[in-house]
PDB file of C-alpha atoms in Angstrom:
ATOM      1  CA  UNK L  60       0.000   0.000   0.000  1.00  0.00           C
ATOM      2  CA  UNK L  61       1.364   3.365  -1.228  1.00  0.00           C
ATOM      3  CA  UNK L  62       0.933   6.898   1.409  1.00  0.00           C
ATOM      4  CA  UNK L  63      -0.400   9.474  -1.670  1.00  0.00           C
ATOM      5  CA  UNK L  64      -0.190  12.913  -0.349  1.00  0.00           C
ATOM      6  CA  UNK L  65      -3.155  14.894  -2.783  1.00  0.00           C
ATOM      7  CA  UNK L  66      -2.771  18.209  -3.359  1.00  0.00           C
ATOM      8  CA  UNK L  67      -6.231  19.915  -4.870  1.00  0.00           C
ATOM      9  CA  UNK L  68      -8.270  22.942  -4.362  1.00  0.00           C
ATOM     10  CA  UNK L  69     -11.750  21.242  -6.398  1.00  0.00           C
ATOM     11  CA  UNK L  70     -13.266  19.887  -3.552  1.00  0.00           C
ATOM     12  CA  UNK L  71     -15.136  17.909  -5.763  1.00  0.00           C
ATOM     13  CA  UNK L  72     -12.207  16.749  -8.006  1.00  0.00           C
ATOM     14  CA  UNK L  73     -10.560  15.938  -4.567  1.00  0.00           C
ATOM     15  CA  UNK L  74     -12.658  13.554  -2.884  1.00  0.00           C
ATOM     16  CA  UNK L  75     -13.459  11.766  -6.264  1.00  0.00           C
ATOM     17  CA  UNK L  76      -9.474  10.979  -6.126  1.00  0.00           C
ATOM     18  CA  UNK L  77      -9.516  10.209  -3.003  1.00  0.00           C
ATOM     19  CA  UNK L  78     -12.504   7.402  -3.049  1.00  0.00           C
ATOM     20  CA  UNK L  79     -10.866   6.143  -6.187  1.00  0.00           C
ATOM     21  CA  UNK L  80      -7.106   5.778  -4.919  1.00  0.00           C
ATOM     22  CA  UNK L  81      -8.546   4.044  -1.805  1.00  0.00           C
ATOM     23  CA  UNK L  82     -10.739   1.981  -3.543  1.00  0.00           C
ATOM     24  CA  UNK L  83      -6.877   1.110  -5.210  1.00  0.00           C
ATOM     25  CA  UNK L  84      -6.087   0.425  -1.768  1.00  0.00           C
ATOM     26  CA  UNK L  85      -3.837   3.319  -1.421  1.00  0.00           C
ATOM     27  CA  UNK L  86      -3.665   5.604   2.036  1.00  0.00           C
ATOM     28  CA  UNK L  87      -4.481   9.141   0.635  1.00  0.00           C
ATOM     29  CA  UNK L  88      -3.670  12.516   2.351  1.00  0.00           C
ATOM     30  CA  UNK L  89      -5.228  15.709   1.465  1.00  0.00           C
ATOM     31  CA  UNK L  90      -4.497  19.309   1.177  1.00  0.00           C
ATOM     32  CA  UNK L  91      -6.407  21.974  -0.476  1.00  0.00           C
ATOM     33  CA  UNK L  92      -3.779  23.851  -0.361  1.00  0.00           C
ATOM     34  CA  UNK L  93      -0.072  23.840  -1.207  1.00  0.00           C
ATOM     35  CA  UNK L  94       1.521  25.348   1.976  1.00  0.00           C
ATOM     36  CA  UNK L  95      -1.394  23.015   3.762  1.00  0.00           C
ATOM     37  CA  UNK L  96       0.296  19.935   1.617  1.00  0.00           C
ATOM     38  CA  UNK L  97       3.570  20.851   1.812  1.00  0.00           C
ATOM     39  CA  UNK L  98       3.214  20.948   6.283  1.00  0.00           C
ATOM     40  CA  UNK L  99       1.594  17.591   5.995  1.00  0.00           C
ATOM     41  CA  UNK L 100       4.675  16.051   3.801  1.00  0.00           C
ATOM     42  CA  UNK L 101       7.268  17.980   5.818  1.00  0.00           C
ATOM     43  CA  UNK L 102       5.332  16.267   9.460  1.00  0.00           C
ATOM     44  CA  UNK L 103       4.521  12.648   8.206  1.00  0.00           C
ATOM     45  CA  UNK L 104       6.285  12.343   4.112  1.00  0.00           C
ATOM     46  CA  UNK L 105       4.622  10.499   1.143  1.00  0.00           C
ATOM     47  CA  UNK L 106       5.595   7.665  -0.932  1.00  0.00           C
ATOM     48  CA  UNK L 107       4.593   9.704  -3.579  1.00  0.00           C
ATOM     49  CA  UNK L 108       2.694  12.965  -4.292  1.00  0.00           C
ATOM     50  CA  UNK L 109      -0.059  14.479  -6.507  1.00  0.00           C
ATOM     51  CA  UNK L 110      -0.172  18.217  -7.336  1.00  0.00           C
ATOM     52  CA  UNK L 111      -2.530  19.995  -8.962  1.00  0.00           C
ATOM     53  CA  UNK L 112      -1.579  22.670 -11.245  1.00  0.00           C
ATOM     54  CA  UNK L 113      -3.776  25.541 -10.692  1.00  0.00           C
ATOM     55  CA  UNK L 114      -3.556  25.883  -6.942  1.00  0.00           C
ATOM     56  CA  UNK L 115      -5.020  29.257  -5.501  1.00  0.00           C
ATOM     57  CA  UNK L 116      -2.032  30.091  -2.555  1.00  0.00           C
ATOM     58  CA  UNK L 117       0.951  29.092  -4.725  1.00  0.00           C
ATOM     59  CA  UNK L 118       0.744  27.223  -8.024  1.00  0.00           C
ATOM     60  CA  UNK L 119       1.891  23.360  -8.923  1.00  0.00           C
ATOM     61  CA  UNK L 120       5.182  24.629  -9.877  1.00  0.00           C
ATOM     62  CA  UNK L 121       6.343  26.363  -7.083  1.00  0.00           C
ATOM     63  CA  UNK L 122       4.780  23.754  -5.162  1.00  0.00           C
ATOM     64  CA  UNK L 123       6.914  21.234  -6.883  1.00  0.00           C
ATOM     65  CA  UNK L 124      10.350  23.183  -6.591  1.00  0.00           C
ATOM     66  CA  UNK L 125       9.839  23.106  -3.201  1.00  0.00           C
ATOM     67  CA  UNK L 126       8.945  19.296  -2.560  1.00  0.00           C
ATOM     68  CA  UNK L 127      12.227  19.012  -4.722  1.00  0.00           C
ATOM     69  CA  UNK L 128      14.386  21.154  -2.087  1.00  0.00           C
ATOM     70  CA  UNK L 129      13.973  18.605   0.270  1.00  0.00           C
ATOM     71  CA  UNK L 130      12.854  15.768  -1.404  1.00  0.00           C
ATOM     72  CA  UNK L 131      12.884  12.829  -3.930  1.00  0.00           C
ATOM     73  CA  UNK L 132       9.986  11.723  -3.366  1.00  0.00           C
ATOM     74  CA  UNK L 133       7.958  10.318  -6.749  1.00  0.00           C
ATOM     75  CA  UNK L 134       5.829  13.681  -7.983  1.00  0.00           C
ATOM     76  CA  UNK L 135       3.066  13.438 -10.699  1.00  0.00           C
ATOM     77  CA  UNK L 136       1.828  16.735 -11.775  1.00  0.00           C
ATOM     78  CA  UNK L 137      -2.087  16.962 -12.768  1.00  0.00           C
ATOM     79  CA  UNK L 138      -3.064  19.680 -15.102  1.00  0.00           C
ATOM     80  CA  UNK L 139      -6.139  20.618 -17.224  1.00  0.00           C
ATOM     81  CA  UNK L 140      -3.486  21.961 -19.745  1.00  0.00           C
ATOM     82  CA  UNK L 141      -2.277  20.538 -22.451  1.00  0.00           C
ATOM     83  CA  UNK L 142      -0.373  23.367 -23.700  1.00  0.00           C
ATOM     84  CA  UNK L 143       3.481  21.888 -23.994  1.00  0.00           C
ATOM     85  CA  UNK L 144       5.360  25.008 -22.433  1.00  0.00           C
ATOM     86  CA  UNK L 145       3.111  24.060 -18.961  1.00  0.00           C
ATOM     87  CA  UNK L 146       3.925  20.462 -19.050  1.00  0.00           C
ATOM     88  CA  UNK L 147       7.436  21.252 -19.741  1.00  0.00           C
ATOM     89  CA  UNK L 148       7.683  23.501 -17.228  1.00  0.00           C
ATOM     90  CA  UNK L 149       6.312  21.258 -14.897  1.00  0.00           C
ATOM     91  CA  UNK L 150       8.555  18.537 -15.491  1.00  0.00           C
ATOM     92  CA  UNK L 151      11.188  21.078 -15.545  1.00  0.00           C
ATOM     93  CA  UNK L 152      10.215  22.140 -11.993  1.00  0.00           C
ATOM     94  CA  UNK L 153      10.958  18.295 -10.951  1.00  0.00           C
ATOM     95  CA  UNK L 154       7.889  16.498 -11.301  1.00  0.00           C
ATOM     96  CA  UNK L 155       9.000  13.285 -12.324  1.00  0.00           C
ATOM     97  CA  UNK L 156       5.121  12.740 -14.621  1.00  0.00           C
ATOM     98  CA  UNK L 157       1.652  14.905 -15.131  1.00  0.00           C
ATOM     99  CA  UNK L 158      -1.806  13.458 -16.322  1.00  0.00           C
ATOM    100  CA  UNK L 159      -4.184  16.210 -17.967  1.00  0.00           C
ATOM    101  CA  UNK L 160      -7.581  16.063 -16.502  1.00  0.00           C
ATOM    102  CA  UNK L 161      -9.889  14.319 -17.356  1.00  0.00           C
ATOM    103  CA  UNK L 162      -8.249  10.988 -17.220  1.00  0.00           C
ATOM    104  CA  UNK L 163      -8.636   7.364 -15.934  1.00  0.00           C
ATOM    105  CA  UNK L 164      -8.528   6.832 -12.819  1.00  0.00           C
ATOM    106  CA  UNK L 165      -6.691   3.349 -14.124  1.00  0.00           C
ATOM    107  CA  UNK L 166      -4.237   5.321 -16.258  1.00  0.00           C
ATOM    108  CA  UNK L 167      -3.283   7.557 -12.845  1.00  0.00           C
ATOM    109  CA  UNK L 168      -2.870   4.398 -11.017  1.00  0.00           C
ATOM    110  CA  UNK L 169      -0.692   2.623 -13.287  1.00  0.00           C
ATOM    111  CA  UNK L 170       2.062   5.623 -13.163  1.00  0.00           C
ATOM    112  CA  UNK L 171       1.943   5.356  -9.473  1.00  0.00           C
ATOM    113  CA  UNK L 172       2.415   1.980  -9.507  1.00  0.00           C
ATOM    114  CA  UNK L 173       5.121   2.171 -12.363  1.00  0.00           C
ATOM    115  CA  UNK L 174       6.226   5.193 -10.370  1.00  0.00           C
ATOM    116  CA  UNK L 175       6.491   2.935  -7.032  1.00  0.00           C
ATOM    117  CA  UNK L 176       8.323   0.191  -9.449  1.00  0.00           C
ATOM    118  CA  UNK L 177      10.963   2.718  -9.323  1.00  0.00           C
ATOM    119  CA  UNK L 178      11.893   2.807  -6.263  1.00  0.00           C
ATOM    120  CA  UNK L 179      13.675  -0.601  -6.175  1.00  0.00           C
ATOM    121  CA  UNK L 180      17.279  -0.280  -6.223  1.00  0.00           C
ATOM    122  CA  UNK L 181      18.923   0.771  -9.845  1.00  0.00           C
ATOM    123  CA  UNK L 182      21.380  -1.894  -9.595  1.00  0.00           C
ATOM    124  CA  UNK L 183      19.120  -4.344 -10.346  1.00  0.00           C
ATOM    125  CA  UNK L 184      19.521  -3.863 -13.919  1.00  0.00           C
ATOM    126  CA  UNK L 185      23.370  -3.558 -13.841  1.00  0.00           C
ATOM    127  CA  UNK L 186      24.959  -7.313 -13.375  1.00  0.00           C
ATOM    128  CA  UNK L 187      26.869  -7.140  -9.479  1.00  0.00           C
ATOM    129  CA  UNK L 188      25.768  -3.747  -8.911  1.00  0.00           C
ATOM    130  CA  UNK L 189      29.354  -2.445  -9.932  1.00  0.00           C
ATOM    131  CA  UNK L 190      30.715   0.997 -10.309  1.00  0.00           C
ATOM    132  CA  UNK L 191      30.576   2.563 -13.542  1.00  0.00           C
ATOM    133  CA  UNK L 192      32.880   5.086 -14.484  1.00  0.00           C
ATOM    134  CA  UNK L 193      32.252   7.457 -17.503  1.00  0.00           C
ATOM    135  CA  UNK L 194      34.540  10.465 -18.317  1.00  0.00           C
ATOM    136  CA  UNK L 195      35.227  11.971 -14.837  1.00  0.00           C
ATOM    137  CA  UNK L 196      31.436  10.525 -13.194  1.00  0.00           C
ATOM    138  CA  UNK L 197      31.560   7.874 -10.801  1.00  0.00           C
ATOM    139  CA  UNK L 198      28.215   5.955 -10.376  1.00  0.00           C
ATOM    140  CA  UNK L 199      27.415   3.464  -7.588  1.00  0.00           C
ATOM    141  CA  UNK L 200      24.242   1.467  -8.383  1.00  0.00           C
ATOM    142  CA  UNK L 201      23.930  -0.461  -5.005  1.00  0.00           C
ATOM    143  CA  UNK L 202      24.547   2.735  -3.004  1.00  0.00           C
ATOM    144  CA  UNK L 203      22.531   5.099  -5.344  1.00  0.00           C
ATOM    145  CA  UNK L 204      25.230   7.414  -5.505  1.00  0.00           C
ATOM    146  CA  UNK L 205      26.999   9.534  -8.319  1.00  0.00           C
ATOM    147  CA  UNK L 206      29.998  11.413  -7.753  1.00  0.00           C
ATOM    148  CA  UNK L 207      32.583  13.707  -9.465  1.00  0.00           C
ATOM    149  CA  UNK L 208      36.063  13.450  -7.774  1.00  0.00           C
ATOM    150  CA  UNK L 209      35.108  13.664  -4.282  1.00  0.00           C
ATOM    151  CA  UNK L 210      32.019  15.688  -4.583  1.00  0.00           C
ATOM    152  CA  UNK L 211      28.615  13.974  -4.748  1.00  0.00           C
ATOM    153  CA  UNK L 212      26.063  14.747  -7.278  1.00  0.00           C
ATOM    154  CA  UNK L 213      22.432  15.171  -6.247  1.00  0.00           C
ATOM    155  CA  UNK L 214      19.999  13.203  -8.215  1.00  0.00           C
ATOM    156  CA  UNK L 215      16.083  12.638  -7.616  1.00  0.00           C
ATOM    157  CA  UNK L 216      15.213   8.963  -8.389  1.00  0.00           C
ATOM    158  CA  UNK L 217      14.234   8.850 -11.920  1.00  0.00           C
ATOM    159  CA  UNK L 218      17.379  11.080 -12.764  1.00  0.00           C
ATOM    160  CA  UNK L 219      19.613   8.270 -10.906  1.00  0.00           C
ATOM    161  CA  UNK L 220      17.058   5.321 -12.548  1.00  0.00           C
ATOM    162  CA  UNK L 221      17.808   7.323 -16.055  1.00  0.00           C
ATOM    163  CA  UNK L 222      21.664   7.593 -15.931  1.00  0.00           C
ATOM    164  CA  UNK L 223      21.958   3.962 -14.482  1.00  0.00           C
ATOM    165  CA  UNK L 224      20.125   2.557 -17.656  1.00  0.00           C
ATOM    166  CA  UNK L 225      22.238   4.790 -19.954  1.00  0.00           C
ATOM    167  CA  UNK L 226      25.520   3.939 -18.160  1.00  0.00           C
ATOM    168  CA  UNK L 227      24.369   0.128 -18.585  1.00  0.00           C
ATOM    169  CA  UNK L 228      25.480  -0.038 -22.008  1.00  0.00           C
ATOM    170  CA  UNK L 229      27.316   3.211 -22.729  1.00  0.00           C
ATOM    171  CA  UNK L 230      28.038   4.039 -26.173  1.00  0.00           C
ATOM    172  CA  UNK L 231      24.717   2.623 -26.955  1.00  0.00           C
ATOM    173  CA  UNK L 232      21.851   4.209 -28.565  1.00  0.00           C
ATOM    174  CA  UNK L 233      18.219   4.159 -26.072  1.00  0.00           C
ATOM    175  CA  UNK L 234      15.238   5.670 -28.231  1.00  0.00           C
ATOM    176  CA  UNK L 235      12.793   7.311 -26.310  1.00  0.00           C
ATOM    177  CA  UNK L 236      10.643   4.941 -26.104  1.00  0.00           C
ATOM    178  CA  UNK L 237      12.784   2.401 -24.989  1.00  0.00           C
ATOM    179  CA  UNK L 238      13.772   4.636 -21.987  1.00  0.00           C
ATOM    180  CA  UNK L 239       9.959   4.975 -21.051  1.00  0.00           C
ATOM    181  CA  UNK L 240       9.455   1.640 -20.833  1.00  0.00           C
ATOM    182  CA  UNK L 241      12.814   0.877 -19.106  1.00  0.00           C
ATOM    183  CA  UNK L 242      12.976   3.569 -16.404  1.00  0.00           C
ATOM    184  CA  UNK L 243       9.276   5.041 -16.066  1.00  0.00           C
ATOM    185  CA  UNK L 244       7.867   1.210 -16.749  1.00  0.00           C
ATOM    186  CA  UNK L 245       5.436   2.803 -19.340  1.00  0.00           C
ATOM    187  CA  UNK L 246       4.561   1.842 -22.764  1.00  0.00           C
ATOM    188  CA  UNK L 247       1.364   2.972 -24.613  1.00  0.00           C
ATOM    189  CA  UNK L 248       0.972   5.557 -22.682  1.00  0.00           C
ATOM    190  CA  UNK L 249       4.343   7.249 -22.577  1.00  0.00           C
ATOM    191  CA  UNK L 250       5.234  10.896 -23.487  1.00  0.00           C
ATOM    192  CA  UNK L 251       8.440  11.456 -25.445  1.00  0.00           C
ATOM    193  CA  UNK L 252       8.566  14.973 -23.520  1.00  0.00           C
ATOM    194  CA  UNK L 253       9.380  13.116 -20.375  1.00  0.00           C
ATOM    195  CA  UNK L 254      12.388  11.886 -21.533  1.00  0.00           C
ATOM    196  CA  UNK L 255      13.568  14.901 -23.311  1.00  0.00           C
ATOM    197  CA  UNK L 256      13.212  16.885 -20.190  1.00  0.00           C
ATOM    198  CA  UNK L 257      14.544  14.541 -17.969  1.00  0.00           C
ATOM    199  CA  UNK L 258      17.621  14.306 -20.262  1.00  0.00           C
ATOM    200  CA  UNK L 259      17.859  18.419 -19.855  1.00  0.00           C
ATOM    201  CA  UNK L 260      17.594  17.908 -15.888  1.00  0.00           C
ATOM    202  CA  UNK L 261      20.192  15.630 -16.260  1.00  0.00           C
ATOM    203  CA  UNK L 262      22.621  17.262 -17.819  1.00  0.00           C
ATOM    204  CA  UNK L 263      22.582  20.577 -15.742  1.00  0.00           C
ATOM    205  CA  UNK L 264      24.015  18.584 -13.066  1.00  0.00           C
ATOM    206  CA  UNK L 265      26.606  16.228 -14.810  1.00  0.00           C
ATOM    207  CA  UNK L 266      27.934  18.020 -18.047  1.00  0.00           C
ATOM    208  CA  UNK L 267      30.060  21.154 -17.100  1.00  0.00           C
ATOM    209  CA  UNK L 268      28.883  22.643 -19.951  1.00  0.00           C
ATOM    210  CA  UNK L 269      24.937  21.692 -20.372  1.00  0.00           C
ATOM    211  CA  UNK L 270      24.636  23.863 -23.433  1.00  0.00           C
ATOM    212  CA  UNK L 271      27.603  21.987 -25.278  1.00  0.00           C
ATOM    213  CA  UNK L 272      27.275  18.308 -23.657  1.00  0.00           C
ATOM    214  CA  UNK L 273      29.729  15.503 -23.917  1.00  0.00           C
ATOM    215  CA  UNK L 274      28.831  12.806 -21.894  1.00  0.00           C
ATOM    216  CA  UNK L 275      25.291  12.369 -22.781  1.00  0.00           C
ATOM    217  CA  UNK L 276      24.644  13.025 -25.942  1.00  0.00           C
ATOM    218  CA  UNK L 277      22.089  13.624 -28.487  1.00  0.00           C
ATOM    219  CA  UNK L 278      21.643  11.116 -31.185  1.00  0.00           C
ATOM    220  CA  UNK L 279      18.970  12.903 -33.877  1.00  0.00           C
ATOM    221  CA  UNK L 280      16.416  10.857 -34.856  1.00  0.00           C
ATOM    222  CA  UNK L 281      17.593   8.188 -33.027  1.00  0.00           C
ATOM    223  CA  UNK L 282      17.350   9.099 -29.012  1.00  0.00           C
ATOM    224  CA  UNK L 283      20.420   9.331 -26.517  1.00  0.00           C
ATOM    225  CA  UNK L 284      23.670   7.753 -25.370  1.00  0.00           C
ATOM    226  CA  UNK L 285      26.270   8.137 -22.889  1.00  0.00           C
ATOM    227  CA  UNK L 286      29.868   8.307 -24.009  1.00  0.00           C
ATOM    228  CA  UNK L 287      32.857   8.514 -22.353  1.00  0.00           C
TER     229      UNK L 287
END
């Protein structure tokens, strides 16, 4: 059984979610609010967390940047936009998914479970969880850890789950579809834009120059790679 923290100021939208998730058999938390949600995750945390866009205190994205200060806890942003600058943004802000509204309530609880999926060690997928060293990055599957030199590098989960499957066969092209089914467990109903953003996240913290990257690199029209 998952802890779902539910942030949403529809009080109708709300406790529809609610019934459904439990019905799931999910425990479910809710805020109307975002500082109300963010007080309840800071007392009690949240395997993972829903926020809705369009909050009236602070919006989704603020509320998101600051879940991420503290946190890498599993963050699915829901949004009655579809417009692509909002869900990148969102993604951007470190939500690691979004559904637009309306949606199933069966689609929302297959990316928490794939999002859940997740949290099982990376090194499962890398044969006796050994280090992996490309250029001057250091990874450590079995201790979730990726460092330059002697200075560790903060990732959230799906940033860590995304350079471990890269760094599994480095030099290797992954399409962007492959990667969705690999590290977010999803298949038909995958977003490209995920990735892509992702990808961008990732890069601000391990290239030292994002703009011009060298370790993971663009392949056009094919997806991405990781090269020494």
């Amino acid at each position: 059984m998952s802890r779902i923290l539910l942030i949403e100021d529809d009080d109708r939208i709300r406790m529809s979610m609610r019934l459904a998730l439990e019905d799931e058999g999910h425990e479910v938390v809710e805020a109307a609010l975002a500082e109300q949600g963010l007080a309840l995750f800071s007392q009690d945390g949240a395997d993972v967390v829903l926020v809705d866009l369009m909050l009236p205190d602070i919006d989704g994205f603020e509320c998101t940047r600051q879940l991420r200060r503290t946190s890498d806890v599993p963050i699915i942003m829901v949004t009655a936009r579809t417009d692509t600058h909002d869900v990148v943004a969102g993604l951007e802000a470190g939500a690691d998914d979004y559904v637009t509204k309306p949606f199933e309530m069966k689609e929302l609880s297959a990316r928490i479970r794939a999002l859940r999926r997740r949290s099982r060690p990376a090194s499962a997928d890398i044969p006796g969880g050994e280090v992996i060293k490309i250029g001057d990055l250091e990874i450590r599957p079995d201790a979730g850890e990726v460092r330059r030199g002697d200075t560790p590098i903060h990732l959230t989960r799906t940033e860590f789950r995304l350079l471990c499957e890269l760094a599994s066969a480095p030099q290797r092209v992954f399409s962007r579809e492959l990667l969705l089914e690999r590290v977010w467990s999803y298949d038909y109903f995958g977003d490209g834009r995920i990735v892509d953003v992702h990808v961008r996240r990732l890069r601000t913290k391990i290239e030292a120059d994002p703009g011009q990257p060298e370790l993971l690199v663009t392949v056009r029209g094919l997806g991405y790679k990781l090269q020494p």
